[in-house]
Amino acid sequence: MASQKNNDKYGYPKLLNNGDYTGAIINTPIKPLDALQTNCTEHMVVWQWDECTGWQAPEIRPYGPLPIMPSASVLQYATECFEGIKIYRGYDDRLRVFRLHLNCERMLKSSLRVGLPAFDPVHFESILMQFGALEAEKWLPSGQTGQTLYLRPTHIGTTAALGLQKPRQSLLYVIATLLPGFSTKGNGMKLLTSPTEVVRAWPGGFGNRKLGGNYGPTLPAHEATLQAGFDQVLWLFGPEGFVTEAGASNFFVVWKTKTGDIELVTAGLDNGTILEGITRYSVLDLARSKSCQMSAWQYHEHILPPLTAVERDFSINEIQDAAVEGRLIEAFAAGTAYFITSVEVIHHQGKDIQIPLPAAGSASYALLIKEWLSDIVFGVQGSHEWTTEI
Amino acid sequence: MASQKNNDKYGYPKLLNNGDYTGAIINTPIKPLDALQTNCTEHMVVWQWDECTGWQAPEIRPYGPLPIMPSASVLQYATECFEGIKIYRGYDDRLRVFRLHLNCERMLKSSLRVGLPAFDPVHFESILMQFGALEAEKWLPSGQTGQTLYLRPTHIGTTAALGLQKPRQSLLYVIATLLPGFSTKGNGMKLLTSPTEVVRAWPGGFGNRKLGGNYGPTLPAHEATLQAGFDQVLWLFGPEGFVTEAGASNFFVVWKTKTGDIELVTAGLDNGTILEGITRYSVLDLARSKSCQMSAWQYHEHILPPLTAVERDFSINEIQDAAVEGRLIEAFAAGTAYFITSVEVIHHQGKDIQIPLPAAGSASYALLIKEWLSDIVFGVQGSHEWTTEI
């Protein structure tokens, strides 16, 4: 801490000594910013692009700080996007990835949405497979069945120029980290609906792409939600209060309609405000493909009536009505990081909407769908067309 | 370039040699990314914050790459904002800044909007003044009257952790660059209205804050605009086609109303989609304060009728109507970097809206307002309450 006499009239440390500017310039290298906190593996993929020479050969390097110029596009104009991918150590001890080509294609779409260059998603997939194999060897070794390794590809614009323009250079890198396995504890997520004055995404915006710019601006609302004792924001949109995403995951409810049908409902993709989640697609695909296959709708000893999967705008008021009328069956968030996580309460405008929470072994659509997905990613019935062995 | 046999089946360079991963890891340091292109001055301010220890003493260091961890918040979640500030070498050879406290206060608002920590804007102002004095000594020396030095403060979240959370560490840095002086050439900006399917900002979003996330996603539309032969996008909003910003500047028109009044119109700030531009404020303040001061409305030998400054939603159709009916007088963009720049054409849905372009020395509100502002920033009538001498 600076001593009193080195503080300015506001009590802050003085910037410079008595106007002796040259003497005050600090020439030692800046230490890597907050390097100690990382829990990444020791390698990363570094793949550089330049407008003139195209994509260079991708490299594997030790994990460490990236020397980014202060005027770089990514730091000034958020030319950045990312993906989240898991490698699964199956119950048959094999390593698998899940619908990886969808991540690669989405990364391409995200890149283009923010002015970053195109790449071949098939080639990118092969890079991820090779890097995943390298890191899994040490961090997800044989025997760690049911565990996952998380890959985070990130694409950033590195051109060092303050004029607003498409980056002429970029860096696509991939890091890896260990995430805890899927939670099987009984309590679900507590959601708080978003403040009326804050909107996460809008038609014509970029809520359907995995851009950094979708996340930073949610932090004040997220922080307020945590401080109020909830886990995530349930993002509403428009005067109708349409339900869009839960935190950074897609959101589903299961309810009985007024005519007695059982529906699995999630927001549609038409207006571009919803992330095109791969887990979301998969939940819908599974529910639809099994809709006529009665034997599939059994969770442990419980037989569940098949449901109809529906993508449409639906409002918080519809959820409230369903709860009041005893028609609300379940709700859950879906995404790569959190997989399928049940929601137990939504707090909206001063009132709790209580949602039945499945107990392990009881009848539950969320647990059944989670089991379907889990069986696929961990290869319980051998390899599935949605998985690729590493 | 990699030789043919080192390419994979897609023709790309192979990532790794025959699966010999360990041997393929490259341990040499990554070169600073695109460091050669910079045209910044040789110093920067580095001011670090940590949740536990607060703001450290700000430092002046040689301009150079920042060692940012790959999992840093700014690279993943766009926890970043910036400001643009000019130092003016006055016609009296003094150095001045213009309403600098407004930049500092806006930087604070932007920081909070994206989960970055608060700082004392008054203290930040004193840091900018000291850094500006240091850099101006060499880069804006005595005698370079009418020239400017541009400061770019940038605040980024540096916490290296993939979980979405408020940054626990941040870095506020300031770099400087030389920008060309104000253009006095006769041709104005050519604007192309934004594609109907792309929206820059939304009520409840963050278009009123200077976040990186407002800029990257505009790049595809900006690029298409350049390729179509225009200079900037004119961003429209909503089914009414409300006119919001021109590129990254505020937008003004001067027209005669149907009842014969002369109005200076720009979008209002109520719905939070418009950047709260300091040049914008100043144009409105000047027009209002001089509205009853008839002698002020003279540009060279031309007497101009005073106008009324109005902030409200206004649509591209209103501009079109005014043009057709001969009521459109001028249009211009206003911002720190481009100052006051006349617009000569707006292309909207296949049609050009031609806008009268002021010739130097002819009657012109844009040139008059530019002169008012220019006289203030360059101290033509001595120091003004909006400027501070360095």
PDB file of N, CA, C and O in Angstrom, chain A residues 8 12 26-28 33-34 37 60-62 66-68 70 74 76-78 80 113 120 122-123 152 154 158 168-169 173 199 204 212 216-217, chain B residues 8 10 12 26-28 33-34 37 60-62 66-68 70 74 76-78 80 113 120 123 152 154 158 168-169 173 199 204 216-217:
ATOM      1  N   ASP A   8      -2.840  11.280  -3.618  1.00  0.00           N
ATOM      2  CA  ASP A   8      -3.286  12.573  -4.125  1.00  0.00           C
ATOM      3  C   ASP A   8      -4.409  13.097  -3.239  1.00  0.00           C
ATOM      4  O   ASP A   8      -4.754  12.493  -2.229  1.00  0.00           O
ATOM      5  N   TYR A  12      -6.041   8.664  -3.338  1.00  0.00           N
ATOM      6  CA  TYR A  12      -5.544   7.588  -4.180  1.00  0.00           C
ATOM      7  C   TYR A  12      -4.034   7.693  -4.339  1.00  0.00           C
ATOM      8  O   TYR A  12      -3.473   8.773  -4.207  1.00  0.00           O
ATOM      9  N   ILE A  26       7.579   2.481 -15.841  1.00  0.00           N
ATOM     10  CA  ILE A  26       7.970   1.184 -15.296  1.00  0.00           C
ATOM     11  C   ILE A  26       8.263   0.244 -16.459  1.00  0.00           C
ATOM     12  O   ILE A  26       7.370  -0.040 -17.262  1.00  0.00           O
ATOM     13  N   ASN A  27       9.489  -0.206 -16.531  1.00  0.00           N
ATOM     14  CA  ASN A  27       9.896  -0.971 -17.706  1.00  0.00           C
ATOM     15  C   ASN A  27       9.886  -2.481 -17.502  1.00  0.00           C
ATOM     16  O   ASN A  27      10.103  -3.220 -18.445  1.00  0.00           O
ATOM     17  N   THR A  28       9.612  -2.934 -16.280  1.00  0.00           N
ATOM     18  CA  THR A  28       9.557  -4.382 -16.081  1.00  0.00           C
ATOM     19  C   THR A  28       8.332  -4.945 -16.797  1.00  0.00           C
ATOM     20  O   THR A  28       7.332  -4.250 -16.946  1.00  0.00           O
ATOM     21  N   LEU A  33      -1.821 -11.576 -16.382  1.00  0.00           N
ATOM     22  CA  LEU A  33      -2.935 -11.061 -15.600  1.00  0.00           C
ATOM     23  C   LEU A  33      -3.732 -12.212 -15.010  1.00  0.00           C
ATOM     24  O   LEU A  33      -4.368 -12.977 -15.721  1.00  0.00           O
ATOM     25  N   ASP A  34      -3.679 -12.334 -13.694  1.00  0.00           N
ATOM     26  CA  ASP A  34      -4.507 -13.289 -12.967  1.00  0.00           C
ATOM     27  C   ASP A  34      -4.291 -14.725 -13.433  1.00  0.00           C
ATOM     28  O   ASP A  34      -5.241 -15.492 -13.568  1.00  0.00           O
ATOM     29  N   GLN A  37      -5.243 -18.192 -11.090  1.00  0.00           N
ATOM     30  CA  GLN A  37      -6.555 -18.738 -10.792  1.00  0.00           C
ATOM     31  C   GLN A  37      -7.000 -19.833 -11.739  1.00  0.00           C
ATOM     32  O   GLN A  37      -8.039 -20.428 -11.543  1.00  0.00           O
ATOM     33  N   ILE A  60      -0.012 -26.894 -31.070  1.00  0.00           N
ATOM     34  CA  ILE A  60      -0.283 -27.126 -29.653  1.00  0.00           C
ATOM     35  C   ILE A  60       0.856 -26.515 -28.865  1.00  0.00           C
ATOM     36  O   ILE A  60       2.024 -26.734 -29.166  1.00  0.00           O
ATOM     37  N   ARG A  61       0.485 -25.696 -27.874  1.00  0.00           N
ATOM     38  CA  ARG A  61       1.473 -24.977 -27.069  1.00  0.00           C
ATOM     39  C   ARG A  61       1.148 -25.167 -25.600  1.00  0.00           C
ATOM     40  O   ARG A  61       0.037 -25.542 -25.253  1.00  0.00           O
ATOM     41  N   PRO A  62       2.099 -24.872 -24.746  1.00  0.00           N
ATOM     42  CA  PRO A  62       1.777 -24.883 -23.318  1.00  0.00           C
ATOM     43  C   PRO A  62       0.696 -23.846 -23.033  1.00  0.00           C
ATOM     44  O   PRO A  62       0.728 -22.753 -23.612  1.00  0.00           O
ATOM     45  N   LEU A  66      -1.746 -15.027 -23.479  1.00  0.00           N
ATOM     46  CA  LEU A  66      -1.683 -14.620 -24.881  1.00  0.00           C
ATOM     47  C   LEU A  66      -1.208 -13.171 -24.928  1.00  0.00           C
ATOM     48  O   LEU A  66      -1.782 -12.319 -24.253  1.00  0.00           O
ATOM     49  N   PRO A  67      -0.174 -12.888 -25.709  1.00  0.00           N
ATOM     50  CA  PRO A  67       0.307 -11.493 -25.785  1.00  0.00           C
ATOM     51  C   PRO A  67      -0.558 -10.692 -26.752  1.00  0.00           C
ATOM     52  O   PRO A  67      -0.320 -10.694 -27.953  1.00  0.00           O
ATOM     53  N   ILE A  68      -1.580 -10.023 -26.207  1.00  0.00           N
ATOM     54  CA  ILE A  68      -2.565  -9.310 -27.024  1.00  0.00           C
ATOM     55  C   ILE A  68      -2.295  -7.807 -26.942  1.00  0.00           C
ATOM     56  O   ILE A  68      -2.138  -7.253 -25.857  1.00  0.00           O
ATOM     57  N   PRO A  70      -2.899  -3.867 -26.792  1.00  0.00           N
ATOM     58  CA  PRO A  70      -3.986  -3.124 -26.120  1.00  0.00           C
ATOM     59  C   PRO A  70      -5.056  -2.593 -27.076  1.00  0.00           C
ATOM     60  O   PRO A  70      -6.194  -2.401 -26.678  1.00  0.00           O
ATOM     61  N   VAL A  74     -10.459  -7.513 -30.337  1.00  0.00           N
ATOM     62  CA  VAL A  74     -11.232  -8.245 -29.327  1.00  0.00           C
ATOM     63  C   VAL A  74     -11.387  -7.446 -28.045  1.00  0.00           C
ATOM     64  O   VAL A  74     -12.437  -7.528 -27.379  1.00  0.00           O
ATOM     65  N   GLN A  76     -11.335  -4.107 -27.803  1.00  0.00           N
ATOM     66  CA  GLN A  76     -12.073  -2.865 -28.047  1.00  0.00           C
ATOM     67  C   GLN A  76     -13.510  -3.124 -28.497  1.00  0.00           C
ATOM     68  O   GLN A  76     -14.440  -2.489 -28.025  1.00  0.00           O
ATOM     69  N   TYR A  77     -13.683  -4.082 -29.422  1.00  0.00           N
ATOM     70  CA  TYR A  77     -14.976  -4.214 -30.112  1.00  0.00           C
ATOM     71  C   TYR A  77     -15.606  -5.598 -29.960  1.00  0.00           C
ATOM     72  O   TYR A  77     -16.530  -5.943 -30.685  1.00  0.00           O
ATOM     73  N   ALA A  78     -15.084  -6.372 -29.022  1.00  0.00           N
ATOM     74  CA  ALA A  78     -15.689  -7.672 -28.692  1.00  0.00           C
ATOM     75  C   ALA A  78     -15.862  -8.576 -29.904  1.00  0.00           C
ATOM     76  O   ALA A  78     -16.879  -9.243 -30.053  1.00  0.00           O
ATOM     77  N   GLU A  80     -15.385 -11.633 -30.770  1.00  0.00           N
ATOM     78  CA  GLU A  80     -15.075 -12.842 -30.034  1.00  0.00           C
ATOM     79  C   GLU A  80     -16.296 -13.742 -29.982  1.00  0.00           C
ATOM     80  O   GLU A  80     -17.437 -13.276 -29.923  1.00  0.00           O
ATOM     81  N   ARG A 113     -20.879 -13.801 -37.616  1.00  0.00           N
ATOM     82  CA  ARG A 113     -21.806 -12.783 -37.084  1.00  0.00           C
ATOM     83  C   ARG A 113     -21.065 -11.588 -36.486  1.00  0.00           C
ATOM     84  O   ARG A 113     -21.623 -10.501 -36.377  1.00  0.00           O
ATOM     85  N   ASP A 120     -12.959 -23.961 -42.145  1.00  0.00           N
ATOM     86  CA  ASP A 120     -13.653 -25.193 -42.520  1.00  0.00           C
ATOM     87  C   ASP A 120     -14.060 -25.920 -41.235  1.00  0.00           C
ATOM     88  O   ASP A 120     -13.199 -26.383 -40.478  1.00  0.00           O
ATOM     89  N   VAL A 122     -15.194 -28.786 -40.755  1.00  0.00           N
ATOM     90  CA  VAL A 122     -14.772 -30.194 -40.743  1.00  0.00           C
ATOM     91  C   VAL A 122     -13.310 -30.290 -40.302  1.00  0.00           C
ATOM     92  O   VAL A 122     -12.931 -31.158 -39.504  1.00  0.00           O
ATOM     93  N   HIS A 123     -12.512 -29.367 -40.798  1.00  0.00           N
ATOM     94  CA  HIS A 123     -11.111 -29.346 -40.381  1.00  0.00           C
ATOM     95  C   HIS A 123     -11.003 -28.988 -38.899  1.00  0.00           C
ATOM     96  O   HIS A 123     -10.220 -29.592 -38.148  1.00  0.00           O
ATOM     97  N   ARG A 152     -12.964 -25.576 -24.505  1.00  0.00           N
ATOM     98  CA  ARG A 152     -13.488 -24.235 -24.766  1.00  0.00           C
ATOM     99  C   ARG A 152     -12.761 -23.615 -25.950  1.00  0.00           C
ATOM    100  O   ARG A 152     -11.731 -22.954 -25.785  1.00  0.00           O
ATOM    101  N   THR A 154     -12.230 -20.760 -28.586  1.00  0.00           N
ATOM    102  CA  THR A 154     -12.487 -19.318 -28.532  1.00  0.00           C
ATOM    103  C   THR A 154     -11.869 -18.682 -29.773  1.00  0.00           C
ATOM    104  O   THR A 154     -10.734 -19.001 -30.130  1.00  0.00           O
ATOM    105  N   THR A 158      -7.616 -10.163 -33.494  1.00  0.00           N
ATOM    106  CA  THR A 158      -6.382  -9.672 -32.862  1.00  0.00           C
ATOM    107  C   THR A 158      -5.804  -8.428 -33.536  1.00  0.00           C
ATOM    108  O   THR A 158      -4.812  -7.878 -33.046  1.00  0.00           O
ATOM    109  N   ARG A 168      -8.396  -8.107 -39.467  1.00  0.00           N
ATOM    110  CA  ARG A 168      -7.567  -8.632 -40.555  1.00  0.00           C
ATOM    111  C   ARG A 168      -6.685  -9.781 -40.068  1.00  0.00           C
ATOM    112  O   ARG A 168      -5.998 -10.429 -40.852  1.00  0.00           O
ATOM    113  N   GLN A 169      -6.701  -9.996 -38.761  1.00  0.00           N
ATOM    114  CA  GLN A 169      -5.989 -11.127 -38.151  1.00  0.00           C
ATOM    115  C   GLN A 169      -6.899 -11.690 -37.064  1.00  0.00           C
ATOM    116  O   GLN A 169      -7.637 -10.933 -36.425  1.00  0.00           O
ATOM    117  N   TYR A 173      -8.318 -20.330 -30.590  1.00  0.00           N
ATOM    118  CA  TYR A 173      -7.577 -21.175 -29.653  1.00  0.00           C
ATOM    119  C   TYR A 173      -8.536 -22.091 -28.919  1.00  0.00           C
ATOM    120  O   TYR A 173      -9.743 -21.851 -28.876  1.00  0.00           O
ATOM    121  N   VAL A 199     -33.037  -6.430 -20.999  1.00  0.00           N
ATOM    122  CA  VAL A 199     -33.340  -7.417 -22.041  1.00  0.00           C
ATOM    123  C   VAL A 199     -32.043  -8.086 -22.462  1.00  0.00           C
ATOM    124  O   VAL A 199     -31.058  -7.411 -22.714  1.00  0.00           O
ATOM    125  N   GLY A 204     -33.147  -9.554 -34.488  1.00  0.00           N
ATOM    126  CA  GLY A 204     -32.196  -8.764 -35.268  1.00  0.00           C
ATOM    127  C   GLY A 204     -30.881  -8.542 -34.552  1.00  0.00           C
ATOM    128  O   GLY A 204     -29.940  -8.008 -35.120  1.00  0.00           O
ATOM    129  N   GLY A 212     -19.300 -13.362 -27.136  1.00  0.00           N
ATOM    130  CA  GLY A 212     -19.007 -12.824 -25.816  1.00  0.00           C
ATOM    131  C   GLY A 212     -19.985 -11.722 -25.413  1.00  0.00           C
ATOM    132  O   GLY A 212     -20.414 -11.643 -24.263  1.00  0.00           O
ATOM    133  N   GLY A 216     -21.362 -10.731 -21.038  1.00  0.00           N
ATOM    134  CA  GLY A 216     -20.940  -9.651 -20.131  1.00  0.00           C
ATOM    135  C   GLY A 216     -22.100  -8.775 -19.660  1.00  0.00           C
ATOM    136  O   GLY A 216     -22.251  -8.527 -18.464  1.00  0.00           O
ATOM    137  N   PRO A 217     -22.942  -8.320 -20.602  1.00  0.00           N
ATOM    138  CA  PRO A 217     -24.027  -7.424 -20.172  1.00  0.00           C
ATOM    139  C   PRO A 217     -25.101  -8.097 -19.304  1.00  0.00           C
ATOM    140  O   PRO A 217     -25.954  -7.410 -18.760  1.00  0.00           O
TER     141      PRO A 217
ATOM    142  N   ASP B   8      -3.589 -32.502 -44.433  1.00  0.00           N
ATOM    143  CA  ASP B   8      -4.527 -33.585 -44.176  1.00  0.00           C
ATOM    144  C   ASP B   8      -5.440 -33.769 -45.387  1.00  0.00           C
ATOM    145  O   ASP B   8      -5.235 -33.141 -46.429  1.00  0.00           O
ATOM    146  N   TYR B  10      -8.234 -32.742 -46.089  1.00  0.00           N
ATOM    147  CA  TYR B  10      -8.941 -31.549 -46.542  1.00  0.00           C
ATOM    148  C   TYR B  10      -8.002 -30.527 -47.153  1.00  0.00           C
ATOM    149  O   TYR B  10      -8.421 -29.444 -47.545  1.00  0.00           O
ATOM    150  N   TYR B  12      -5.559 -29.094 -45.515  1.00  0.00           N
ATOM    151  CA  TYR B  12      -5.034 -28.191 -44.491  1.00  0.00           C
ATOM    152  C   TYR B  12      -3.764 -28.756 -43.895  1.00  0.00           C
ATOM    153  O   TYR B  12      -3.548 -29.974 -43.903  1.00  0.00           O
ATOM    154  N   ILE B  26       4.825 -26.910 -29.113  1.00  0.00           N
ATOM    155  CA  ILE B  26       5.763 -25.845 -29.445  1.00  0.00           C
ATOM    156  C   ILE B  26       5.962 -24.987 -28.210  1.00  0.00           C
ATOM    157  O   ILE B  26       5.018 -24.399 -27.703  1.00  0.00           O
ATOM    158  N   ASN B  27       7.190 -24.954 -27.744  1.00  0.00           N
ATOM    159  CA  ASN B  27       7.441 -24.297 -26.459  1.00  0.00           C
ATOM    160  C   ASN B  27       7.975 -22.874 -26.569  1.00  0.00           C
ATOM    161  O   ASN B  27       8.122 -22.202 -25.571  1.00  0.00           O
ATOM    162  N   THR B  28       8.233 -22.435 -27.799  1.00  0.00           N
ATOM    163  CA  THR B  28       8.705 -21.052 -27.932  1.00  0.00           C
ATOM    164  C   THR B  28       7.559 -20.098 -27.594  1.00  0.00           C
ATOM    165  O   THR B  28       6.403 -20.437 -27.796  1.00  0.00           O
ATOM    166  N   LEU B  33       0.638 -10.661 -30.742  1.00  0.00           N
ATOM    167  CA  LEU B  33      -0.288 -10.842 -31.849  1.00  0.00           C
ATOM    168  C   LEU B  33      -0.463  -9.525 -32.604  1.00  0.00           C
ATOM    169  O   LEU B  33      -1.000  -8.562 -32.085  1.00  0.00           O
ATOM    170  N   ASP B  34       0.032  -9.493 -33.834  1.00  0.00           N
ATOM    171  CA  ASP B  34      -0.199  -8.358 -34.721  1.00  0.00           C
ATOM    172  C   ASP B  34       0.298  -7.043 -34.137  1.00  0.00           C
ATOM    173  O   ASP B  34      -0.358  -6.012 -34.229  1.00  0.00           O
ATOM    174  N   GLN B  37       1.265  -3.588 -36.490  1.00  0.00           N
ATOM    175  CA  GLN B  37       0.364  -2.658 -37.148  1.00  0.00           C
ATOM    176  C   GLN B  37       0.023  -1.435 -36.331  1.00  0.00           C
ATOM    177  O   GLN B  37      -0.647  -0.543 -36.798  1.00  0.00           O
ATOM    178  N   ILE B  60       2.626   4.036 -15.466  1.00  0.00           N
ATOM    179  CA  ILE B  60       2.897   4.277 -16.883  1.00  0.00           C
ATOM    180  C   ILE B  60       3.961   3.294 -17.312  1.00  0.00           C
ATOM    181  O   ILE B  60       4.990   3.137 -16.646  1.00  0.00           O
ATOM    182  N   ARG B  61       3.669   2.596 -18.411  1.00  0.00           N
ATOM    183  CA  ARG B  61       4.572   1.552 -18.910  1.00  0.00           C
ATOM    184  C   ARG B  61       4.784   1.764 -20.409  1.00  0.00           C
ATOM    185  O   ARG B  61       4.020   2.450 -21.057  1.00  0.00           O
ATOM    186  N   PRO B  62       5.820   1.130 -20.938  1.00  0.00           N
ATOM    187  CA  PRO B  62       5.968   1.172 -22.394  1.00  0.00           C
ATOM    188  C   PRO B  62       4.748   0.504 -23.044  1.00  0.00           C
ATOM    189  O   PRO B  62       4.249  -0.503 -22.532  1.00  0.00           O
ATOM    190  N   LEU B  66      -0.373  -7.060 -23.800  1.00  0.00           N
ATOM    191  CA  LEU B  66      -0.872  -7.398 -22.471  1.00  0.00           C
ATOM    192  C   LEU B  66      -0.922  -8.918 -22.359  1.00  0.00           C
ATOM    193  O   LEU B  66      -1.497  -9.577 -23.221  1.00  0.00           O
ATOM    194  N   PRO B  67      -0.317  -9.470 -21.306  1.00  0.00           N
ATOM    195  CA  PRO B  67      -0.348 -10.944 -21.160  1.00  0.00           C
ATOM    196  C   PRO B  67      -1.678 -11.387 -20.542  1.00  0.00           C
ATOM    197  O   PRO B  67      -1.831 -11.401 -19.339  1.00  0.00           O
ATOM    198  N   ILE B  68      -2.624 -11.710 -21.407  1.00  0.00           N
ATOM    199  CA  ILE B  68      -3.984 -12.035 -20.970  1.00  0.00           C
ATOM    200  C   ILE B  68      -4.196 -13.542 -21.036  1.00  0.00           C
ATOM    201  O   ILE B  68      -3.888 -14.178 -22.053  1.00  0.00           O
ATOM    202  N   PRO B  70      -5.935 -17.107 -21.578  1.00  0.00           N
ATOM    203  CA  PRO B  70      -6.941 -17.510 -22.590  1.00  0.00           C
ATOM    204  C   PRO B  70      -8.360 -17.621 -22.028  1.00  0.00           C
ATOM    205  O   PRO B  70      -9.329 -17.457 -22.761  1.00  0.00           O
ATOM    206  N   VAL B  74     -12.664 -11.096 -20.324  1.00  0.00           N
ATOM    207  CA  VAL B  74     -12.817 -10.201 -21.480  1.00  0.00           C
ATOM    208  C   VAL B  74     -12.825 -10.978 -22.798  1.00  0.00           C
ATOM    209  O   VAL B  74     -13.526 -10.596 -23.740  1.00  0.00           O
ATOM    210  N   GLN B  76     -13.747 -14.164 -23.179  1.00  0.00           N
ATOM    211  CA  GLN B  76     -14.879 -15.101 -23.237  1.00  0.00           C
ATOM    212  C   GLN B  76     -16.220 -14.371 -23.240  1.00  0.00           C
ATOM    213  O   GLN B  76     -17.117 -14.713 -23.999  1.00  0.00           O
ATOM    214  N   TYR B  77     -16.369 -13.375 -22.348  1.00  0.00           N
ATOM    215  CA  TYR B  77     -17.690 -12.796 -22.089  1.00  0.00           C
ATOM    216  C   TYR B  77     -17.779 -11.293 -22.358  1.00  0.00           C
ATOM    217  O   TYR B  77     -18.728 -10.643 -21.933  1.00  0.00           O
ATOM    218  N   ALA B  78     -16.772 -10.768 -23.047  1.00  0.00           N
ATOM    219  CA  ALA B  78     -16.811  -9.364 -23.489  1.00  0.00           C
ATOM    220  C   ALA B  78     -17.051  -8.396 -22.328  1.00  0.00           C
ATOM    221  O   ALA B  78     -17.817  -7.440 -22.454  1.00  0.00           O
ATOM    222  N   GLU B  80     -15.929  -5.615 -21.207  1.00  0.00           N
ATOM    223  CA  GLU B  80     -15.040  -4.598 -21.752  1.00  0.00           C
ATOM    224  C   GLU B  80     -15.841  -3.361 -22.138  1.00  0.00           C
ATOM    225  O   GLU B  80     -16.997  -3.452 -22.555  1.00  0.00           O
ATOM    226  N   ARG B 113     -22.264  -1.462 -16.282  1.00  0.00           N
ATOM    227  CA  ARG B 113     -23.250  -2.161 -17.116  1.00  0.00           C
ATOM    228  C   ARG B 113     -22.783  -3.558 -17.512  1.00  0.00           C
ATOM    229  O   ARG B 113     -23.592  -4.429 -17.848  1.00  0.00           O
ATOM    230  N   ASP B 120     -13.324   5.909  -9.028  1.00  0.00           N
ATOM    231  CA  ASP B 120     -13.675   7.306  -8.826  1.00  0.00           C
ATOM    232  C   ASP B 120     -13.419   8.065 -10.133  1.00  0.00           C
ATOM    233  O   ASP B 120     -12.265   8.197 -10.561  1.00  0.00           O
ATOM    234  N   HIS B 123     -10.802  10.826  -9.914  1.00  0.00           N
ATOM    235  CA  HIS B 123      -9.415  10.346  -9.883  1.00  0.00           C
ATOM    236  C   HIS B 123      -8.978   9.888 -11.278  1.00  0.00           C
ATOM    237  O   HIS B 123      -7.847  10.164 -11.710  1.00  0.00           O
ATOM    238  N   ARG B 152      -7.444   6.520 -25.724  1.00  0.00           N
ATOM    239  CA  ARG B 152      -8.416   5.425 -25.713  1.00  0.00           C
ATOM    240  C   ARG B 152      -8.314   4.673 -24.385  1.00  0.00           C
ATOM    241  O   ARG B 152      -7.543   3.720 -24.262  1.00  0.00           O
ATOM    242  N   THR B 154      -9.540   1.947 -21.867  1.00  0.00           N
ATOM    243  CA  THR B 154     -10.210   0.653 -22.066  1.00  0.00           C
ATOM    244  C   THR B 154     -10.242  -0.073 -20.731  1.00  0.00           C
ATOM    245  O   THR B 154      -9.232  -0.101 -20.021  1.00  0.00           O
ATOM    246  N   THR B 158     -10.228  -9.305 -16.307  1.00  0.00           N
ATOM    247  CA  THR B 158      -9.090 -10.192 -16.564  1.00  0.00           C
ATOM    248  C   THR B 158      -9.170 -11.515 -15.819  1.00  0.00           C
ATOM    249  O   THR B 158      -8.301 -12.372 -16.000  1.00  0.00           O
ATOM    250  N   ARG B 168     -13.397 -10.701 -10.972  1.00  0.00           N
ATOM    251  CA  ARG B 168     -12.823 -10.398  -9.660  1.00  0.00           C
ATOM    252  C   ARG B 168     -11.519  -9.612  -9.794  1.00  0.00           C
ATOM    253  O   ARG B 168     -10.935  -9.196  -8.808  1.00  0.00           O
ATOM    254  N   GLN B 169     -11.061  -9.482 -11.038  1.00  0.00           N
ATOM    255  CA  GLN B 169      -9.883  -8.658 -11.340  1.00  0.00           C
ATOM    256  C   GLN B 169     -10.189  -7.893 -12.626  1.00  0.00           C
ATOM    257  O   GLN B 169     -10.889  -8.411 -13.504  1.00  0.00           O
ATOM    258  N   TYR B 173      -6.762   0.401 -18.782  1.00  0.00           N
ATOM    259  CA  TYR B 173      -5.542   0.933 -19.394  1.00  0.00           C
ATOM    260  C   TYR B 173      -5.898   2.057 -20.350  1.00  0.00           C
ATOM    261  O   TYR B 173      -7.055   2.192 -20.771  1.00  0.00           O
ATOM    262  N   VAL B 199     -30.467  -5.417 -36.191  1.00  0.00           N
ATOM    263  CA  VAL B 199     -30.788  -4.320 -35.276  1.00  0.00           C
ATOM    264  C   VAL B 199     -29.584  -4.087 -34.364  1.00  0.00           C
ATOM    265  O   VAL B 199     -29.078  -5.035 -33.757  1.00  0.00           O
ATOM    266  N   GLY B 204     -33.651  -1.702 -23.174  1.00  0.00           N
ATOM    267  CA  GLY B 204     -33.297  -2.726 -22.187  1.00  0.00           C
ATOM    268  C   GLY B 204     -31.968  -3.392 -22.488  1.00  0.00           C
ATOM    269  O   GLY B 204     -31.473  -4.175 -21.688  1.00  0.00           O
ATOM    270  N   GLY B 216     -18.608  -5.072 -32.339  1.00  0.00           N
ATOM    271  CA  GLY B 216     -18.295  -6.271 -33.128  1.00  0.00           C
ATOM    272  C   GLY B 216     -19.478  -6.759 -33.964  1.00  0.00           C
ATOM    273  O   GLY B 216     -19.321  -7.003 -35.176  1.00  0.00           O
ATOM    274  N   PRO B 217     -20.664  -6.885 -33.357  1.00  0.00           N
ATOM    275  CA  PRO B 217     -21.790  -7.408 -34.140  1.00  0.00           C
ATOM    276  C   PRO B 217     -22.272  -6.484 -35.251  1.00  0.00           C
ATOM    277  O   PRO B 217     -23.101  -6.885 -36.061  1.00  0.00           O
TER     278      PRO B 217
END
